[in-house]
Amino acid sequence: AQSVTQLGSHVSVSEGALVLLRCNYSSSVPPYLFWYVQYPNQGLQLLLKYTTGATLVKGINGFEAEFKKSETSFHLTKPSAHMSDAAEYFCALGSNFGNEKLTFGTGTRLTIIP
Amino acid sequence: DTEVTQTPKHLVMGMTNKKSLKCEQHMGHRAMYWYKQKAKKPPELMFVYSYEKLSINESVPSRFSPECPNSSLLNLHLHALQPEDSALYLCASRPGQGDINEQYFGPGTRLTVT
């Protein structure tokens, strides 16, 4: 069975500080991993994705994530937080076996402190 | 055109009403999804259409009835809903066959059942 765990339902960082949002996964097949962002009363927007190949993935808005198979992790980082980064972030897991579904984590609410 | 559109943005309906939600994409995607999202929770999958055929129904109550008239359009017909059905309803699409299963989300319809 596939599962995603996001550690920390709420994360607060100061403007300009490092953002680190944690995601761990469990999968019996090679995983595809995604980070989505959701602003209030909006849909989900894809930030970045890992499928195969390079383990350091760069996304939009200055975010990046590193796939670490040995740690079954796909943590999201941004060197310098901006007020506009305040949102809900979801890590999601898919695969190329029965690839119609995504398994979502429970989400992390990111708050930026001025 | 690289977006998924949903109408209406907001809907208030009584428990005896019949209404429909509409989703449209013109990206040539062959898989379309309905999700339900409650506040502070990840999206919950309801239905998946693949090549205009219903491929997944996540044991959704029959008061929700999906329809896929063509490859660009997805409807969700609502009848005799309950107050607990109030939520954000998200539509998503995916290119189809292949090993990249990222989904593209619409902005959602905020449904309130009174």
GROMACS .gro file of C-alpha atoms in nm:
model
  228
    1ALA     CA    1   0.000   0.000   0.000
    2GLN     CA    2   0.110   0.353  -0.067
    3SER     CA    3   0.117   0.627   0.195
    4VAL     CA    4   0.247   0.979   0.244
    5THR     CA    5   0.336   1.143   0.574
    6GLN     CA    6   0.385   1.514   0.610
    7LEU     CA    7   0.550   1.601   0.940
    8GLY     CA    8   0.414   1.920   1.088
    9SER     CA    9   0.064   2.035   1.006
   10HIS     CA   10   0.172   2.394   1.066
   11VAL     CA   11   0.509   2.553   0.996
   12SER     CA   12   0.594   2.916   1.065
   13VAL     CA   13   0.904   3.087   0.933
   14SER     CA   14   1.022   3.445   0.925
   15GLU     CA   15   1.031   3.632   0.596
   16GLY     CA   16   1.372   3.570   0.437
   17ALA     CA   17   1.435   3.251   0.635
   18LEU     CA   18   1.473   2.899   0.500
   19VAL     CA   19   1.154   2.706   0.431
   20LEU     CA   20   1.165   2.330   0.495
   21LEU     CA   21   0.851   2.119   0.458
   22ARG     CA   22   0.890   1.748   0.523
   23CYS     CA   23   0.742   1.459   0.327
   24ASN     CA   24   0.806   1.088   0.371
   25TYR     CA   25   0.651   0.820   0.159
   26SER     CA   26   0.596   0.447   0.155
   27SER     CA   27   0.565   0.265  -0.175
   28SER     CA   28   0.626  -0.091  -0.294
   29VAL     CA   29   0.695   0.030  -0.650
   30PRO     CA   30   0.914   0.310  -0.786
   31PRO     CA   31   0.743   0.631  -0.674
   32TYR     CA   32   0.650   0.945  -0.856
   33LEU     CA   33   0.635   1.236  -0.613
   34PHE     CA   34   0.470   1.574  -0.638
   35TRP     CA   35   0.438   1.890  -0.435
   36TYR     CA   36   0.125   2.098  -0.480
   37VAL     CA   37   0.044   2.438  -0.330
   38GLN     CA   38  -0.305   2.562  -0.249
   39TYR     CA   39  -0.382   2.925  -0.177
   40PRO     CA   40  -0.703   3.006   0.012
   41ASN     CA   41  -1.020   2.924  -0.183
   42GLN     CA   42  -0.825   2.809  -0.486
   43GLY     CA   43  -0.738   2.482  -0.654
   44LEU     CA   44  -0.407   2.300  -0.630
   45GLN     CA   45  -0.110   2.418  -0.833
   46LEU     CA   46   0.180   2.187  -0.916
   47LEU     CA   47   0.506   2.317  -0.769
   48LEU     CA   48   0.738   2.039  -0.883
   49LYS     CA   49   0.757   1.669  -0.955
   50TYR     CA   50   1.000   1.378  -0.936
   51THR     CA   51   0.958   1.089  -1.178
   52THR     CA   52   1.298   0.945  -1.268
   53GLY     CA   53   1.649   1.077  -1.320
   54ALA     CA   54   1.791   1.373  -1.130
   55THR     CA   55   1.706   1.354  -0.763
   56LEU     CA   56   1.721   1.731  -0.704
   57VAL     CA   57   1.415   1.881  -0.863
   58LYS     CA   58   1.359   2.251  -0.917
   59GLY     CA   59   1.011   2.393  -0.934
   60ILE     CA   60   0.830   2.721  -0.964
   61ASN     CA   61   0.856   3.017  -0.726
   62GLY     CA   62   1.210   2.923  -0.614
   63PHE     CA   63   1.114   2.592  -0.456
   64GLU     CA   64   1.311   2.272  -0.489
   65ALA     CA   65   1.294   1.920  -0.348
   66GLU     CA   66   1.537   1.632  -0.318
   67PHE     CA   67   1.435   1.270  -0.363
   68LYS     CA   68   1.622   1.047  -0.116
   69LYS     CA   69   1.539   0.682  -0.172
   70SER     CA   70   1.738   0.563   0.129
   71GLU     CA   71   1.537   0.791   0.357
   72THR     CA   72   1.210   0.756   0.161
   73SER     CA   73   1.184   1.133   0.171
   74PHE     CA   74   1.098   1.419  -0.063
   75HIS     CA   75   1.136   1.735   0.145
   76LEU     CA   76   1.049   2.074  -0.004
   77THR     CA   77   1.281   2.371   0.050
   78LYS     CA   78   1.313   2.736  -0.042
   79PRO     CA   79   1.618   2.938   0.062
   80SER     CA   80   1.435   3.260   0.143
   81ALA     CA   81   1.067   3.279   0.237
   82HIS     CA   82   0.843   3.545   0.092
   83MET     CA   83   0.510   3.663   0.228
   84SER     CA   84   0.342   3.528  -0.086
   85ASP     CA   85   0.452   3.174   0.005
   86ALA     CA   86   0.189   3.154   0.280
   87ALA     CA   87  -0.038   2.869   0.172
   88GLU     CA   88  -0.121   2.500   0.222
   89TYR     CA   89   0.129   2.256   0.076
   90PHE     CA   90   0.048   1.896  -0.016
   91CYS     CA   91   0.291   1.619  -0.095
   92ALA     CA   92   0.148   1.350  -0.324
   93LEU     CA   93   0.258   1.005  -0.436
   94GLY     CA   94   0.186   0.826  -0.761
   95SER     CA   95   0.350   0.559  -0.972
   96ASN     CA   96   0.351   0.416  -1.320
   97PHE     CA   97   0.171   0.107  -1.194
   98GLY     CA   98  -0.203   0.172  -1.188
   99ASN     CA   99  -0.127   0.533  -1.237
  100GLU     CA  100  -0.469   0.690  -1.214
  101LYS     CA  101  -0.462   0.786  -0.847
  102LEU     CA  102  -0.255   1.016  -0.634
  103THR     CA  103  -0.209   0.955  -0.262
  104PHE     CA  104  -0.200   1.287  -0.079
  105GLY     CA  105  -0.039   1.374   0.250
  106THR     CA  106  -0.244   1.558   0.510
  107GLY     CA  107  -0.093   1.893   0.418
  108THR     CA  108   0.125   2.155   0.586
  109ARG     CA  109   0.004   2.508   0.646
  110LEU     CA  110   0.295   2.750   0.595
  111THR     CA  111   0.276   3.084   0.773
  112ILE     CA  112   0.527   3.361   0.703
  113ILE     CA  113   0.610   3.598   0.987
  114PRO     CA  114   0.689   3.954   0.873
  115ASP     CA  115  -0.510   2.679  -2.330
  116THR     CA  116  -0.341   2.527  -2.024
  117GLU     CA  117  -0.609   2.543  -1.762
  118VAL     CA  118  -0.901   2.359  -1.614
  119THR     CA  119  -1.210   2.573  -1.567
  120GLN     CA  120  -1.497   2.509  -1.327
  121THR     CA  121  -1.839   2.667  -1.301
  122PRO     CA  122  -1.997   2.797  -1.092
  123LYS     CA  123  -1.740   2.931  -0.843
  124HIS     CA  124  -1.996   2.924  -0.562
  125LEU     CA  125  -2.320   2.733  -0.524
  126VAL     CA  126  -2.577   2.734  -0.246
  127MET     CA  127  -2.848   2.471  -0.267
  128GLY     CA  128  -3.118   2.326  -0.051
  129MET     CA  129  -3.141   1.959   0.030
  130THR     CA  130  -3.423   1.905  -0.219
  131ASN     CA  131  -3.259   2.087  -0.510
  132LYS     CA  132  -3.095   1.944  -0.818
  133LYS     CA  133  -2.788   2.121  -0.948
  134SER     CA  134  -2.483   2.046  -1.161
  135LEU     CA  135  -2.117   2.135  -1.147
  136LYS     CA  136  -1.926   2.174  -1.471
  137CYS     CA  137  -1.559   2.122  -1.552
  138GLU     CA  138  -1.387   2.186  -1.883
  139GLN     CA  139  -1.034   2.145  -2.019
  140HIS     CA  140  -0.896   2.199  -2.369
  141MET     CA  141  -0.552   2.049  -2.319
  142GLY     CA  142  -0.639   1.721  -2.490
  143HIS     CA  143  -0.620   1.536  -2.160
  144ARG     CA  144  -0.791   1.198  -2.157
  145ALA     CA  145  -0.841   1.146  -1.785
  146MET     CA  146  -1.060   1.368  -1.566
  147TYR     CA  147  -1.125   1.360  -1.195
  148TRP     CA  148  -1.368   1.484  -0.932
  149TYR     CA  149  -1.243   1.547  -0.579
  150LYS     CA  150  -1.415   1.665  -0.262
  151GLN     CA  151  -1.214   1.876  -0.020
  152LYS     CA  152  -1.321   1.967   0.331
  153ALA     CA  153  -1.155   2.252   0.518
  154LYS     CA  154  -0.797   2.185   0.631
  155LYS     CA  155  -0.796   1.840   0.464
  156PRO     CA  156  -0.640   1.700   0.148
  157PRO     CA  157  -0.860   1.634  -0.156
  158GLU     CA  158  -1.057   1.308  -0.146
  159LEU     CA  159  -1.096   1.130  -0.476
  160MET     CA  160  -1.456   1.072  -0.586
  161PHE     CA  161  -1.454   0.967  -0.953
  162VAL     CA  162  -1.212   0.914  -1.240
  163TYR     CA  163  -1.301   0.912  -1.608
  164SER     CA  164  -1.047   0.769  -1.847
  165TYR     CA  165  -1.109   0.807  -2.219
  166GLU     CA  166  -1.466   0.917  -2.138
  167LYS     CA  167  -1.545   0.600  -1.943
  168LEU     CA  168  -1.590   0.585  -1.567
  169SER     CA  169  -1.288   0.394  -1.439
  170ILE     CA  170  -1.298   0.466  -1.066
  171ASN     CA  171  -1.589   0.532  -0.828
  172GLU     CA  172  -1.464   0.562  -0.472
  173SER     CA  173  -1.791   0.432  -0.324
  174VAL     CA  174  -1.952   0.774  -0.357
  175PRO     CA  175  -2.321   0.803  -0.255
  176SER     CA  176  -2.564   0.795  -0.546
  177ARG     CA  177  -2.677   1.151  -0.475
  178PHE     CA  178  -2.360   1.243  -0.667
  179SER     CA  179  -2.380   1.143  -1.033
  180PRO     CA  180  -2.089   1.208  -1.270
  181GLU     CA  181  -2.116   1.246  -1.644
  182CYS     CA  182  -1.853   1.282  -1.916
  183PRO     CA  183  -2.029   1.397  -2.236
  184ASN     CA  184  -1.701   1.431  -2.427
  185SER     CA  185  -1.328   1.433  -2.371
  186SER     CA  186  -1.322   1.801  -2.272
  187LEU     CA  187  -1.618   1.818  -2.040
  188LEU     CA  188  -1.703   1.665  -1.704
  189ASN     CA  189  -2.020   1.723  -1.505
  190LEU     CA  190  -2.121   1.635  -1.152
  191HIS     CA  191  -2.495   1.617  -1.099
  192LEU     CA  192  -2.615   1.677  -0.744
  193HIS     CA  193  -2.946   1.569  -0.595
  194ALA     CA  194  -3.084   1.545  -0.241
  195LEU     CA  195  -2.756   1.646  -0.083
  196GLN     CA  196  -2.693   1.666   0.289
  197PRO     CA  197  -2.536   1.956   0.483
  198GLU     CA  198  -2.223   1.744   0.535
  199ASP     CA  199  -2.173   1.749   0.156
  200SER     CA  200  -2.079   2.116   0.183
  201ALA     CA  201  -1.719   2.138   0.062
  202LEU     CA  202  -1.490   2.258  -0.215
  203TYR     CA  203  -1.534   2.038  -0.522
  204LEU     CA  204  -1.226   2.017  -0.738
  205CYS     CA  205  -1.192   1.893  -1.091
  206ALA     CA  206  -0.859   1.778  -1.232
  207SER     CA  207  -0.729   1.640  -1.558
  208ARG     CA  208  -0.431   1.432  -1.661
  209PRO     CA  209  -0.281   1.371  -2.005
  210GLY     CA  210  -0.378   1.002  -2.006
  211GLN     CA  211  -0.169   0.697  -2.080
  212GLY     CA  212   0.195   0.726  -2.001
  213ASP     CA  213   0.420   0.737  -1.703
  214ILE     CA  214   0.372   1.096  -1.593
  215ASN     CA  215   0.057   1.118  -1.390
  216GLU     CA  216   0.061   1.475  -1.269
  217GLN     CA  217  -0.284   1.620  -1.242
  218TYR     CA  218  -0.390   1.970  -1.330
  219PHE     CA  219  -0.652   2.116  -1.099
  220GLY     CA  220  -0.928   2.366  -1.156
  221PRO     CA  221  -1.009   2.644  -0.908
  222GLY     CA  222  -1.299   2.453  -0.755
  223THR     CA  223  -1.665   2.511  -0.680
  224ARG     CA  224  -1.748   2.606  -0.323
  225LEU     CA  225  -2.073   2.420  -0.243
  226THR     CA  226  -2.294   2.502   0.053
  227VAL     CA  227  -2.592   2.279   0.127
  228THR     CA  228  -2.858   2.437   0.347
   0.00000   0.00000   0.00000
